[in-house]
Coordinates of C-alpha atoms in Angstrom, one line a residue:
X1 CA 141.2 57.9 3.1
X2 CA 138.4 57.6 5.2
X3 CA 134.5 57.9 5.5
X4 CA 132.8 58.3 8.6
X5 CA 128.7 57.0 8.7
X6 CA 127.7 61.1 9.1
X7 CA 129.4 61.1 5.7
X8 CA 127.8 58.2 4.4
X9 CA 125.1 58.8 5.5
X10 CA 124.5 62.2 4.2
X11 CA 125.5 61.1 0.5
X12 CA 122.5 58.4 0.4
X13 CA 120.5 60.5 2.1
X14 CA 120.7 63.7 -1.3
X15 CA 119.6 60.0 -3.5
X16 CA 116.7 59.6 -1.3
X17 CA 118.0 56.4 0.6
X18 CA 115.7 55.6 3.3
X19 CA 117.1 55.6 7.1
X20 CA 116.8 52.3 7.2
X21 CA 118.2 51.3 3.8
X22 CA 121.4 54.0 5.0
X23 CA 121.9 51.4 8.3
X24 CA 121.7 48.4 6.5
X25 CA 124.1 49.3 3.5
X26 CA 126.9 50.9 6.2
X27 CA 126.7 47.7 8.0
X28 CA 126.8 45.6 4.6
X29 CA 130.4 48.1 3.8
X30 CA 131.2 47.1 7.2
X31 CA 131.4 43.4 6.9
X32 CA 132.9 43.7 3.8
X33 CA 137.2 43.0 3.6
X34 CA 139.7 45.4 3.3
X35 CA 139.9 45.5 -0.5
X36 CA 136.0 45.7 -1.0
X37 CA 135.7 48.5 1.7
X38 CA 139.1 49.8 -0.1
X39 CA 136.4 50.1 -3.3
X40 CA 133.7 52.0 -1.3
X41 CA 135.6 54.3 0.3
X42 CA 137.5 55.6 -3.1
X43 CA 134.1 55.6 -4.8
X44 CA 132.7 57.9 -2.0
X45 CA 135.9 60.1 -2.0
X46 CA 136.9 60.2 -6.2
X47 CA 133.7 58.3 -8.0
X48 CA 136.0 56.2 -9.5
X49 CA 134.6 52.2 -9.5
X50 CA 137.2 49.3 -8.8
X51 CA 139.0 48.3 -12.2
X52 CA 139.0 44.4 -10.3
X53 CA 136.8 42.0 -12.1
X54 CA 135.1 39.6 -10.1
X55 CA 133.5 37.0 -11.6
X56 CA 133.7 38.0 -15.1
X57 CA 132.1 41.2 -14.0
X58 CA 132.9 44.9 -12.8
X59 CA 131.3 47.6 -10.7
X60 CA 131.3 49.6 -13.5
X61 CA 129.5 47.1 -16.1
X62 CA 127.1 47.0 -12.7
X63 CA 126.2 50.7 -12.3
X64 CA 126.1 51.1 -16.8
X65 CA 125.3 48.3 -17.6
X66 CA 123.0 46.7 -15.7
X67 CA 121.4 49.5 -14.1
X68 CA 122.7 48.9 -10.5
X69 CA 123.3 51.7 -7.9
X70 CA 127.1 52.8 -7.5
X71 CA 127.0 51.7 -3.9
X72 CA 124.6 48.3 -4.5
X73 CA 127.2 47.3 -7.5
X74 CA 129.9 47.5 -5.0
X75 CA 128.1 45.5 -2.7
X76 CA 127.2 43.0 -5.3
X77 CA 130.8 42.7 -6.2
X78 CA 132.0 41.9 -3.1
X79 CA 130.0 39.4 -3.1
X80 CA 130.6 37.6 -6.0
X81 CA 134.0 37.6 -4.3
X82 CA 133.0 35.5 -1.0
X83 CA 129.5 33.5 -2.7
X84 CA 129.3 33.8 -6.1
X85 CA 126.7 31.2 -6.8
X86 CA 124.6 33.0 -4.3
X87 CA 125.5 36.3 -5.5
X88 CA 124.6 35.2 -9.1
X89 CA 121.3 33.6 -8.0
X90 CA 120.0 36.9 -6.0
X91 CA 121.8 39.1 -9.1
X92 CA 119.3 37.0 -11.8
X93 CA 116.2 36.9 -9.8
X94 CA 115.9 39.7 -7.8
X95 CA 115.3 43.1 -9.7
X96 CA 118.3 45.9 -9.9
X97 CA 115.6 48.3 -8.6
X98 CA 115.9 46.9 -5.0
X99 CA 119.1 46.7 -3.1
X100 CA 120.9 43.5 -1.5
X101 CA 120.0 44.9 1.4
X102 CA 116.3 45.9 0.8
X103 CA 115.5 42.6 -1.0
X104 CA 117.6 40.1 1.4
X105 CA 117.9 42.5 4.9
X106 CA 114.9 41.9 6.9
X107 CA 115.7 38.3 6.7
X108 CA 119.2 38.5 7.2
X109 CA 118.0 41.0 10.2
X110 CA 115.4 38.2 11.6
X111 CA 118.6 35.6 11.6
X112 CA 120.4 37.8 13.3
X113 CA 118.1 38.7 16.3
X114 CA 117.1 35.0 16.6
X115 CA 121.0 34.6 17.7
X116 CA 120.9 37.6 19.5
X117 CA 122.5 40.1 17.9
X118 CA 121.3 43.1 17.3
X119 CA 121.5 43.6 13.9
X120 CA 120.8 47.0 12.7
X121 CA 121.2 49.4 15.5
X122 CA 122.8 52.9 14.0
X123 CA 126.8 53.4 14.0
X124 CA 128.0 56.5 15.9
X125 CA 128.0 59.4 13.6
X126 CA 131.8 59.4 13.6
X127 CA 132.3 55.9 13.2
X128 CA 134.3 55.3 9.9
X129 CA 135.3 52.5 7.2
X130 CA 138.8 52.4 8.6
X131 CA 141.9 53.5 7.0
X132 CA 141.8 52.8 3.5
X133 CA 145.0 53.7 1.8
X134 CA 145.5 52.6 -1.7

């Protein structure tokens, strides 16, 4: 299974994801492993969330639950994977209405420029996830 960013991007753009916000989260799917991109990529392709619990949490207690977007809960798990004191801290302080991205990317986008990367420049249209197979 795969996902290209025209695909990607054309899913968060029907939800009314901003431009920017689309950039950010591809990028975010991007640096995430193999298993977590594994999770994005079937949720794009089947709508089906990641039976793994991370942290004493799922995507899917995310999404009903807490009120988290399908694509922001995957992100959030993923990162309870990697720093879960972090991920905890930004999950219990920052509100589910704003995405990891929104709430935390300019910053991480400023950190990244000060190294000299460029951190948010757009994918190629037909730039994908990789090869996911389950």
């Amino acid at each position: 299974m795969k996902i290209t960013f025209r695909e990607f991007h054309q899913a968060l753009a029907q939800d009314g994801c901003p431009e920017e916000e689309i950039r950010r989260l591809y990028k975010a799917v991007k640096a995430m492993d193999k298993e977590s991109r594994g999770w994005v990529v079937r949720w794009f392709c089947t709508g089906e969330y990641p039976e793994r619990e991370v942290e004493k949490v799922t995507a899917e207690h995310l999404v009903n639950v807490c009120g988290y977007r399908p694509i922001n809960a995957l992100i959030l798990l993923d990162w309870l994977k990697t720093e879960p004191e972090a991920a905890k801290y930004f999950a219990m302080k920052i509100p589910v209405t704003l995405s990891p991205s929104e709430a935390i990317g300019p910053e991480v986008a400023r950190l990244l420029e000060r190294e000299g990367h460029e951190a948010w420049d757009a994918p190629e249209e037909h730039e994908d996830l990789g090869d996911i197979s389950e």
